[in-house]
CSV table of C-alpha atoms and ligand atoms in Angstrom, one decimal:
chain,number,residue,atom,x,y,z
Q,1,UNK,CA,22.3,-25.5,-18.1
Q,2,UNK,CA,19.0,-23.4,-19.5
Q,3,UNK,CA,20.8,-20.6,-21.2
Q,4,UNK,CA,20.4,-17.8,-18.5
Q,5,UNK,CA,17.7,-14.9,-19.7
Q,6,UNK,CA,17.4,-11.5,-18.6
Q,7,UNK,CA,13.8,-12.0,-17.5
Q,8,UNK,CA,12.0,-15.7,-18.7
Q,9,UNK,CA,8.3,-15.0,-20.0
Q,10,UNK,CA,8.0,-17.9,-21.9
Q,11,UNK,CA,9.4,-20.2,-19.1
Q,12,UNK,CA,6.7,-19.0,-17.0
Q,13,UNK,CA,4.1,-19.0,-19.4
Q,14,UNK,CA,4.6,-23.1,-20.0
Q,15,UNK,CA,4.0,-23.2,-15.9
Q,16,UNK,CA,0.7,-22.0,-16.7
Q,17,UNK,CA,-0.3,-22.5,-20.7
Q,18,UNK,CA,-3.3,-24.8,-20.3
Q,19,UNK,CA,-4.9,-22.6,-18.2
Q,20,UNK,CA,-3.9,-19.1,-20.7
Q,21,UNK,CA,-4.5,-21.4,-23.3
Q,22,UNK,CA,-8.1,-21.7,-22.8
Q,23,UNK,CA,-8.5,-18.2,-20.8
Q,24,UNK,CA,-7.4,-16.8,-24.3
Q,25,UNK,CA,-9.9,-19.2,-26.7
Q,26,UNK,CA,-12.6,-18.0,-24.9
Q,27,UNK,CA,-12.3,-15.0,-25.4
Q,28,UNK,CA,-11.8,-14.9,-29.1
Q,29,UNK,CA,-14.6,-17.5,-29.2
Q,30,UNK,CA,-17.0,-14.5,-27.5
Q,31,UNK,CA,-15.3,-12.1,-30.2
Q,32,UNK,CA,-15.6,-9.6,-27.4
Q,33,UNK,CA,-12.1,-8.2,-27.5
Q,34,UNK,CA,-13.0,-5.2,-25.8
Q,35,UNK,CA,-15.0,-4.4,-22.9
Q,36,UNK,CA,-16.1,-7.4,-22.2
Q,37,UNK,CA,-17.1,-9.0,-18.4
Q,38,UNK,CA,-13.4,-10.4,-19.0
Q,39,UNK,CA,-12.0,-6.5,-17.8
Q,40,UNK,CA,-14.6,-6.3,-15.3
Q,41,UNK,CA,-13.4,-9.6,-14.1
Q,42,UNK,CA,-9.8,-8.9,-13.7
Q,43,UNK,CA,-10.5,-5.8,-12.2
Q,44,UNK,CA,-12.3,-7.0,-8.9
Q,45,UNK,CA,-9.7,-9.8,-8.8
Q,46,UNK,CA,-6.9,-6.8,-8.5
Q,47,UNK,CA,-9.1,-4.7,-6.4
Q,48,UNK,CA,-9.7,-7.5,-3.8
Q,49,UNK,CA,-6.2,-8.7,-4.3
Q,50,UNK,CA,-5.2,-4.6,-3.0
Q,51,UNK,CA,-7.8,-4.0,-1.1
Q,52,UNK,CA,-8.8,-0.6,-3.8
Q,53,UNK,CA,-10.9,0.5,-6.6
Q,54,UNK,CA,-8.8,-0.4,-10.2
Q,55,UNK,CA,-10.0,0.9,-13.5
Q,56,UNK,CA,-7.7,-1.0,-15.9
Q,57,UNK,CA,-6.6,1.4,-18.6
Q,58,UNK,CA,-4.0,0.6,-21.9
Q,59,UNK,CA,-0.6,0.8,-20.0
Q,60,UNK,CA,1.6,2.5,-16.9
Q,61,UNK,CA,2.1,5.9,-18.9
Q,62,UNK,CA,-1.6,6.5,-19.7
Q,63,UNK,CA,-2.2,5.6,-15.6
Q,64,UNK,CA,-0.2,8.6,-15.0
Q,65,UNK,CA,-1.9,10.6,-17.1
Q,66,UNK,CA,-5.3,9.2,-16.0
Q,67,UNK,CA,-4.6,10.0,-12.4
Q,68,UNK,CA,-3.1,13.5,-13.0
Q,69,UNK,CA,-6.3,14.5,-15.3
Q,70,UNK,CA,-8.1,13.1,-12.6
Q,71,UNK,CA,-6.7,15.8,-10.0
Q,72,UNK,CA,-7.2,18.7,-12.3
Q,73,UNK,CA,-4.0,19.9,-12.3
Q,74,UNK,CA,-3.4,23.1,-14.3
Q,75,UNK,CA,-0.7,24.5,-16.4
Q,76,UNK,CA,1.9,25.9,-13.9
Q,77,UNK,CA,1.1,23.5,-11.2
Q,78,UNK,CA,4.4,21.5,-9.6
Q,79,UNK,CA,4.8,18.0,-9.0
Q,80,UNK,CA,7.9,16.7,-7.0
Q,81,UNK,CA,9.6,13.6,-8.4
Q,82,UNK,CA,12.8,11.7,-8.6
Q,83,UNK,CA,15.2,11.9,-11.9
Q,84,UNK,CA,16.0,8.6,-11.6
Q,85,UNK,CA,13.0,6.4,-12.8
Q,86,UNK,CA,11.7,5.0,-16.5
Q,87,UNK,CA,10.6,8.1,-18.4
Q,88,UNK,CA,6.8,7.4,-18.4
Q,89,UNK,CA,6.7,9.3,-15.2
Q,90,UNK,CA,8.0,12.4,-16.3
Q,91,UNK,CA,6.7,12.9,-20.1
Q,92,UNK,CA,2.4,13.0,-19.4
Q,93,UNK,CA,3.5,15.7,-16.9
Q,94,UNK,CA,5.1,17.8,-18.9
Q,95,UNK,CA,2.5,17.1,-22.1
Q,96,UNK,CA,-0.2,18.0,-19.7
Q,97,UNK,CA,2.0,21.6,-19.1
Q,98,UNK,CA,2.6,20.6,-15.5
Q,99,UNK,CA,6.2,21.9,-14.0
Q,100,UNK,CA,8.5,18.9,-12.9
Q,101,UNK,CA,10.6,19.4,-9.5
Q,102,UNK,CA,13.3,17.0,-9.1
Q,103,UNK,CA,15.2,15.8,-6.0
Q,104,UNK,CA,17.6,13.5,-5.9
Q,105,UNK,CA,17.6,9.8,-4.3
Q,106,UNK,CA,18.6,7.8,-2.2
Q,107,UNK,CA,22.0,5.8,-2.5
Q,108,UNK,CA,20.8,2.6,-1.0
Q,109,UNK,CA,17.3,2.3,-2.2
Q,110,UNK,CA,17.6,4.7,-5.6
Q,111,UNK,CA,13.7,6.1,-4.2
Q,112,UNK,CA,13.4,9.5,-3.6
Q,113,UNK,CA,15.1,11.4,-0.7
Q,114,UNK,CA,12.1,12.0,1.3
Q,115,UNK,CA,14.3,14.7,3.4
Q,116,UNK,CA,14.9,16.8,-0.2
Q,117,UNK,CA,10.9,17.2,-0.8
Q,118,UNK,CA,10.6,19.7,1.9
Q,119,UNK,CA,12.8,22.1,0.7
Q,120,UNK,CA,11.5,21.8,-2.8
Q,121,UNK,CA,7.8,22.7,-1.9
Q,122,UNK,CA,6.4,26.5,-3.1
Q,123,UNK,CA,3.6,28.1,-2.9
Q,124,UNK,CA,3.0,26.2,-6.2
Q,125,UNK,CA,3.1,22.7,-5.7
Q,126,UNK,CA,0.3,20.0,-5.8
Q,127,UNK,CA,1.4,17.2,-5.7
Q,128,UNK,CA,3.9,15.0,-4.8
Q,129,UNK,CA,4.9,11.5,-7.6
Q,130,UNK,CA,6.9,8.9,-5.7
Q,131,UNK,CA,8.7,6.4,-7.5
Q,132,UNK,CA,8.5,2.3,-5.9
Q,133,UNK,CA,11.7,1.8,-7.9
Q,134,UNK,CA,12.6,-2.2,-8.5
Q,135,UNK,CA,9.6,-3.2,-6.4
Q,136,UNK,CA,10.6,-1.7,-3.6
Q,137,UNK,CA,8.5,1.5,-1.5
Q,138,UNK,CA,9.5,4.4,-0.8
Q,139,UNK,CA,9.2,5.6,2.6
Q,140,UNK,CA,5.2,6.5,2.3
Q,141,UNK,CA,4.6,7.6,5.9
Q,142,UNK,CA,7.0,10.4,5.6
Q,143,UNK,CA,6.2,11.5,2.3
Q,144,UNK,CA,2.0,11.5,3.7
Q,145,UNK,CA,2.8,13.2,6.4
Q,146,UNK,CA,4.6,16.0,4.0
Q,147,UNK,CA,1.3,16.1,2.1
Q,148,UNK,CA,-1.1,16.3,4.6
Q,149,UNK,CA,1.0,19.1,6.1
Q,150,UNK,CA,0.6,20.9,3.1
Q,151,UNK,CA,-2.2,19.5,1.5
Q,152,UNK,CA,-0.6,18.2,-1.4
Q,153,UNK,CA,-1.5,14.7,-3.9
Q,154,UNK,CA,0.2,12.1,-3.6
Q,155,UNK,CA,0.2,9.7,-7.0
Q,156,UNK,CA,2.3,6.9,-6.6
Q,157,UNK,CA,4.3,5.0,-9.8
Q,158,UNK,CA,3.8,1.9,-8.5
Q,159,UNK,CA,4.9,0.3,-11.7
Q,160,UNK,CA,7.3,-2.0,-10.6
Q,161,UNK,CA,6.4,-2.7,-7.5
Q,162,UNK,CA,2.8,-4.8,-7.6
Q,163,UNK,CA,2.3,-6.6,-5.0
Q,164,UNK,CA,4.8,-5.1,-2.9
Q,165,UNK,CA,3.8,-4.5,0.9
Q,166,UNK,CA,4.3,-1.2,3.0
Q,167,UNK,CA,4.6,-1.1,6.8
Q,168,UNK,CA,3.2,1.6,8.9
Q,169,UNK,CA,5.1,2.5,12.2
Q,170,UNK,CA,1.7,1.8,13.4
Q,171,UNK,CA,1.3,-1.2,11.9
Q,172,UNK,CA,-0.8,-1.2,9.2
Q,173,UNK,CA,0.2,-2.7,6.3
Q,174,UNK,CA,-0.8,-1.7,2.5
Q,175,UNK,CA,0.2,-2.8,-0.6
Q,176,UNK,CA,2.1,-0.2,-3.0
Q,177,UNK,CA,0.2,2.1,-5.1
Q,178,UNK,CA,-2.9,2.2,-2.1
Q,179,UNK,CA,-1.8,4.6,0.0
Q,180,UNK,CA,-1.7,7.6,-1.6
Q,181,UNK,CA,-4.5,9.8,-3.5
Q,182,UNK,CA,-3.9,7.4,-6.6
Q,183,UNK,CA,-1.6,4.2,-7.4
Q,184,UNK,CA,-0.6,3.7,-11.2
Q,185,UNK,CA,0.7,0.4,-12.4
Q,186,UNK,CA,1.8,-1.2,-15.6
Q,187,UNK,CA,1.7,-4.5,-17.1
Q,188,UNK,CA,4.1,-4.1,-19.5
Q,189,UNK,CA,4.9,-7.9,-20.0
Q,190,UNK,CA,8.2,-8.0,-18.2
Q,191,UNK,CA,6.9,-6.4,-14.5
Q,192,UNK,CA,6.1,-8.1,-11.5
Q,193,UNK,CA,2.2,-9.0,-13.2
Q,194,UNK,CA,2.9,-9.1,-16.7
Q,195,UNK,CA,0.5,-9.1,-19.9
Q,196,UNK,CA,1.4,-10.3,-23.1
Q,197,UNK,CA,1.1,-7.2,-24.6
Q,198,UNK,CA,0.3,-3.6,-22.8
Q,199,UNK,CA,-1.9,-3.2,-20.1
Q,200,UNK,CA,-2.4,-0.8,-17.3
Q,201,UNK,CA,-4.4,0.0,-14.4
Q,202,UNK,CA,-5.4,3.2,-11.8
Q,203,UNK,CA,-5.9,2.8,-8.0
Q,204,UNK,CA,-7.8,4.4,-6.1
Q,205,UNK,CA,-9.6,3.9,-2.5
Q,206,UNK,CA,-11.8,7.0,-3.1
Q,207,UNK,CA,-14.8,5.5,-5.1
Q,208,UNK,CA,-16.1,9.2,-6.8
Q,209,UNK,CA,-12.4,9.3,-8.1
Q,210,UNK,CA,-12.1,6.0,-9.6
Q,211,UNK,CA,-15.5,6.8,-11.1
Q,212,UNK,CA,-14.3,10.1,-12.9
Q,213,UNK,CA,-11.1,7.7,-13.9
Q,214,UNK,CA,-13.2,5.6,-15.6
Q,215,UNK,CA,-15.2,8.3,-17.5
Q,216,UNK,CA,-11.9,9.6,-18.7
Q,217,UNK,CA,-10.8,6.3,-19.8
Q,218,UNK,CA,-13.2,6.1,-21.7
Q,219,UNK,CA,-13.6,9.5,-23.8
Q,220,UNK,CA,-15.2,11.7,-20.8
Q,221,UNK,CA,-18.1,9.3,-21.2
Q,222,UNK,CA,-21.4,9.6,-18.5
Q,223,UNK,CA,-23.7,7.6,-21.0
Q,224,UNK,CA,-23.6,6.3,-24.4
Q,225,UNK,CA,-22.6,9.2,-26.6
Q,226,UNK,CA,-22.9,11.6,-24.1
Q,227,UNK,CA,-19.5,13.3,-22.8
Q,228,UNK,CA,-19.2,15.3,-19.7
Q,229,UNK,CA,-15.8,15.6,-19.7
Q,230,UNK,CA,-12.7,15.6,-22.3
Q,231,UNK,CA,-11.4,12.3,-21.9
Q,232,UNK,CA,-8.8,9.8,-23.8
Q,233,UNK,CA,-9.5,6.3,-25.0
Q,234,UNK,CA,-7.3,4.2,-23.1
Q,235,UNK,CA,-8.7,0.4,-22.0
Q,236,UNK,CA,-7.4,-2.8,-21.1
Q,237,UNK,CA,-7.9,-5.4,-24.4
Q,238,UNK,CA,-9.8,-8.9,-23.1
Q,239,UNK,CA,-7.4,-11.2,-24.0
Q,240,UNK,CA,-5.0,-9.2,-21.5
Q,241,UNK,CA,-7.0,-9.3,-19.0
Q,242,UNK,CA,-8.1,-13.1,-19.4
Q,243,UNK,CA,-4.4,-13.9,-19.2
Q,244,UNK,CA,-3.5,-11.0,-16.2
Q,245,UNK,CA,-7.1,-13.2,-14.5
Q,246,UNK,CA,-4.9,-16.3,-14.8
Q,247,UNK,CA,-1.3,-14.7,-13.6
Q,248,UNK,CA,-2.6,-13.0,-10.5
Q,249,UNK,CA,-3.5,-16.3,-9.1
Q,250,UNK,CA,-0.1,-17.2,-8.9
Q,251,UNK,CA,1.3,-13.5,-7.4
Q,252,UNK,CA,2.1,-15.0,-4.7
Q,253,UNK,CA,4.5,-18.0,-5.7
Q,254,UNK,CA,5.8,-15.7,-8.5
Q,255,UNK,CA,6.8,-12.9,-5.9
Q,256,UNK,CA,8.2,-15.4,-3.6
Q,257,UNK,CA,10.4,-17.3,-6.1
Q,258,UNK,CA,11.9,-13.5,-7.1
Q,259,UNK,CA,12.6,-13.2,-3.8
Q,260,UNK,CA,14.1,-16.6,-3.2
Q,261,UNK,CA,16.8,-15.5,-6.0
Q,262,UNK,CA,17.0,-12.1,-4.5
Q,263,UNK,CA,17.9,-14.3,-1.3
Q,264,UNK,CA,20.8,-16.2,-2.8
Q,265,UNK,CA,22.1,-12.8,-4.6
Q,266,UNK,CA,22.1,-11.4,-1.1
Q,267,UNK,CA,23.8,-14.3,0.4
Q,268,UNK,CA,26.6,-14.9,-1.9
Q,269,UNK,CA,27.3,-11.6,-2.9
Q,270,UNK,CA,27.3,-9.5,0.4
Q,271,UNK,CA,30.6,-8.4,1.5
Q,272,UNK,CA,32.2,-9.3,-2.1
Q,273,UNK,CA,34.7,-6.2,-2.7
Q,274,UNK,CA,33.7,-3.2,-4.7
Q,275,UNK,CA,30.2,-4.5,-5.2
Q,276,UNK,CA,27.2,-3.1,-3.2
Q,277,UNK,CA,24.1,-5.0,-2.9
Q,278,UNK,CA,20.4,-3.6,-3.2
Q,279,UNK,CA,19.4,-1.7,0.6
Q,280,UNK,CA,16.8,-3.0,2.3
Q,281,UNK,CA,14.4,-0.7,4.7
Q,282,UNK,CA,12.5,-1.9,7.5
Q,283,UNK,CA,9.0,-0.4,6.5
Q,284,UNK,CA,8.8,-1.8,2.4
Q,285,UNK,CA,9.1,-5.6,1.3
Q,286,UNK,CA,10.9,-6.3,-1.6
Q,287,UNK,CA,9.3,-7.6,-5.0
Q,288,UNK,CA,12.1,-7.2,-6.8
Q,289,UNK,CA,10.8,-6.4,-9.9
Q,290,UNK,CA,15.1,-5.8,-10.7
Q,291,UNK,CA,18.0,-7.2,-8.6
Q,292,UNK,CA,20.2,-4.2,-8.8
Q,293,UNK,CA,23.7,-3.9,-7.2
Q,294,UNK,CA,26.1,-0.8,-7.5
Q,295,UNK,CA,29.9,-0.9,-8.5
Q,296,UNK,CA,32.4,1.5,-9.5
Q,297,UNK,CA,33.7,-1.2,-12.3
Q,298,UNK,CA,30.1,-1.0,-14.1
Q,299,UNK,CA,31.2,-1.4,-17.3
Q,300,UNK,CA,33.6,-3.9,-17.2
Q,301,UNK,CA,31.4,-6.3,-14.8
Q,302,UNK,CA,28.6,-6.0,-17.6
Q,303,UNK,CA,31.1,-7.2,-20.4
Q,304,UNK,CA,32.5,-9.7,-18.0
Q,305,UNK,CA,29.6,-11.3,-17.8
Q,306,UNK,CA,28.0,-11.0,-20.8
Q,307,UNK,CA,31.5,-13.0,-21.7
Q,308,UNK,CA,30.3,-15.8,-20.1
Q,309,UNK,CA,26.7,-15.6,-21.5
Q,310,UNK,CA,25.2,-14.1,-18.7
Q,311,UNK,CA,23.0,-10.5,-19.5
Q,312,UNK,CA,22.5,-7.9,-17.2
Q,313,UNK,CA,20.9,-4.6,-18.0
Q,314,UNK,CA,21.5,-0.8,-17.2
Q,315,UNK,CA,18.4,0.7,-15.7
Q,316,UNK,CA,18.9,3.9,-15.5
Q,317,UNK,CA,22.0,4.7,-18.1
Q,318,UNK,CA,20.5,8.4,-17.8
Q,319,UNK,CA,19.0,10.7,-15.4
Q,320,UNK,CA,15.8,12.3,-16.5
Q,321,UNK,CA,17.0,16.0,-15.8
Q,322,UNK,CA,20.2,15.2,-18.1
Q,323,UNK,CA,18.2,13.7,-20.8
Q,324,UNK,CA,17.8,16.1,-24.2
Q,325,UNK,CA,14.0,16.1,-24.4
Q,326,UNK,CA,14.2,17.4,-20.9
Q,327,UNK,CA,16.6,20.3,-21.5
Q,328,UNK,CA,14.2,23.2,-21.5
Q,329,UNK,CA,13.1,22.3,-17.3
Q,330,UNK,CA,17.1,24.1,-17.1
Q,331,UNK,CA,18.7,21.5,-14.8
Q,332,UNK,CA,22.4,21.2,-15.1
Q,333,UNK,CA,24.8,17.8,-14.8
Q,334,UNK,CA,25.6,18.3,-10.9
Q,335,UNK,CA,22.0,18.9,-9.8
Q,336,UNK,CA,21.5,15.5,-8.3
Q,337,UNK,CA,24.9,13.9,-7.5
Q,338,UNK,CA,23.4,10.3,-6.5
Q,339,UNK,CA,21.3,9.9,-8.9
Q,340,UNK,CA,23.8,11.2,-11.6
Q,341,UNK,CA,26.5,8.7,-10.1
Q,342,UNK,CA,24.1,5.9,-9.9
Q,343,UNK,CA,23.8,6.2,-13.4
Q,344,UNK,CA,27.3,4.9,-13.8
Q,345,UNK,CA,27.5,1.9,-11.4
Q,346,UNK,CA,24.3,0.4,-11.1
Q,347,UNK,CA,23.9,-2.9,-13.1
Q,348,UNK,CA,20.8,-5.4,-12.6
Q,349,UNK,CA,21.2,-9.0,-12.7
Q,350,UNK,CA,18.5,-11.0,-14.4
Q,351,UNK,CA,16.1,-11.5,-12.2
Q,352,UNK,CA,12.7,-13.7,-13.0
Q,353,UNK,CA,10.1,-16.4,-11.8
Q,354,UNK,CA,11.9,-19.6,-13.4
Q,355,UNK,CA,16.2,-18.7,-12.5
Q,356,UNK,CA,16.7,-22.1,-10.7
Q,357,UNK,CA,19.9,-22.6,-8.5
Q,358,UNK,CA,22.5,-23.8,-11.1
Q,359,UNK,CA,22.1,-20.6,-13.1
Q,360,UNK,CA,22.3,-18.4,-10.1
Q,361,UNK,CA,25.0,-20.2,-9.0
Q,362,UNK,CA,26.9,-19.8,-12.3
Q,363,UNK,CA,26.3,-16.2,-11.8
Q,364,UNK,CA,27.4,-15.4,-8.5
Q,365,UNK,CA,30.4,-17.5,-9.3
Q,366,UNK,CA,31.3,-15.2,-12.1
Q,367,UNK,CA,30.6,-12.1,-10.1
Q,368,UNK,CA,33.1,-13.3,-7.6
Q,369,UNK,CA,35.4,-14.0,-10.1
Q,370,UNK,CA,35.4,-10.7,-11.4
Q,371,UNK,CA,35.7,-8.9,-8.1
Q,372,UNK,CA,38.9,-11.1,-7.0
Q,373,UNK,CA,40.4,-10.1,-10.7
Q,374,UNK,CA,39.6,-7.1,-10.0
Q,375,UNK,CA,41.4,-6.6,-6.5
Q,376,UNK,CA,44.2,-8.7,-7.9
Q,377,UNK,CA,44.9,-6.3,-10.4
Q,378,UNK,CA,44.4,-3.5,-8.2
Q,379,UNK,CA,47.1,-4.8,-6.1
Q,380,UNK,CA,50.0,-5.2,-8.6
S,401,LIG,C1,6.6,0.2,-17.0
S,401,LIG,C2,7.4,1.8,-16.1
S,401,LIG,C3,6.3,2.5,-16.2
S,401,LIG,C4,4.9,2.6,-17.6
S,401,LIG,O1,4.5,1.5,-18.2
S,401,LIG,P1,4.2,1.1,-19.4
S,401,LIG,O2,3.1,0.4,-19.3
S,401,LIG,O3,5.2,0.8,-20.4
S,401,LIG,O4,3.8,2.9,-20.6
S,401,LIG,C5,5.7,4.0,-15.4
S,401,LIG,N1,7.1,4.3,-14.7
S,401,LIG,C6,7.6,3.4,-14.0
S,401,LIG,C7,8.3,3.1,-13.2
S,401,LIG,C8,8.0,1.8,-15.0
S,401,LIG,O5,8.9,0.9,-14.5
């Protein structure tokens, strides 16, 4: 059996090697490493796939910064978001002087608890920032209704959910990141569509807003050496764009491979004592950026899997409101009990496009035998 990896970027590359190598060589020969037609080509193809406007940028964290800069929020304006996410979701907000307001998450989907958002809305609230964690959409229809009622912006952190479909109750289907005012994505190598370095993108259906975001990402430029606003320098480079353009062709196949692996896990881990498989919803597909189970014996299970050569990861071991860096926000232990409990119980199993049945079988057998042993131990 091949060594089991948490994520197999090299193995996936080998399935597209000739095309990727040629695309990279083309950029090297052109020496147009920055701002070549490759970047525009890729933006256009991604825009077609998502059915929205796309502005490529340096990484997912920048995408979030560009989104909030484009909305012209003022210091002290409040943004409601989840404490169970990667730190990028919140750091640019704090750097911009915006006030973070956390609400708890749902225990089955790990996503923000929409019924708690309304209680957190004040006269200073300006935006809601849902995160489609691990590849599954938040309940966007409810969030968009709330935002409409209170005149709030919705910025989606879709960094883990490229390709996920959301199904509205009235039948419309939209891609993750294209439902709110602005969507943010990351092409970090292990993401659903990963570059061979950093990369990111901002999405918006509003063309004027897209132009503004493009200007902000390019030093606030209007025309060459003319600056209409204060901007930043955030760009996707041509080699990354060329690689992403090749990989985007296979996104459907890659998502299917993740879903097939997830189905295998679901079928074999469902109903195992002490193990909870990821919850699903009727309104979202799941692209399984991560396959995350919950168990009260998380640390023991992780050690048990390690000993059998099976990697696993804890996303995330500490909620954002309890991080030292965000102490000044004034939150305390106990404020968000669901998120805090998850940090003790979640474990993400190997998930990527190259897992084969032998590897998956080996992994589920290990989880099963762990569950059996714990059961026997607890009986005595
Ligand atoms: C990866 C990620 C980001 C940031 O992306 P980078 O490209 O690493 O800056 C932001 N939010 C979430 C939820 C992510 O998973």
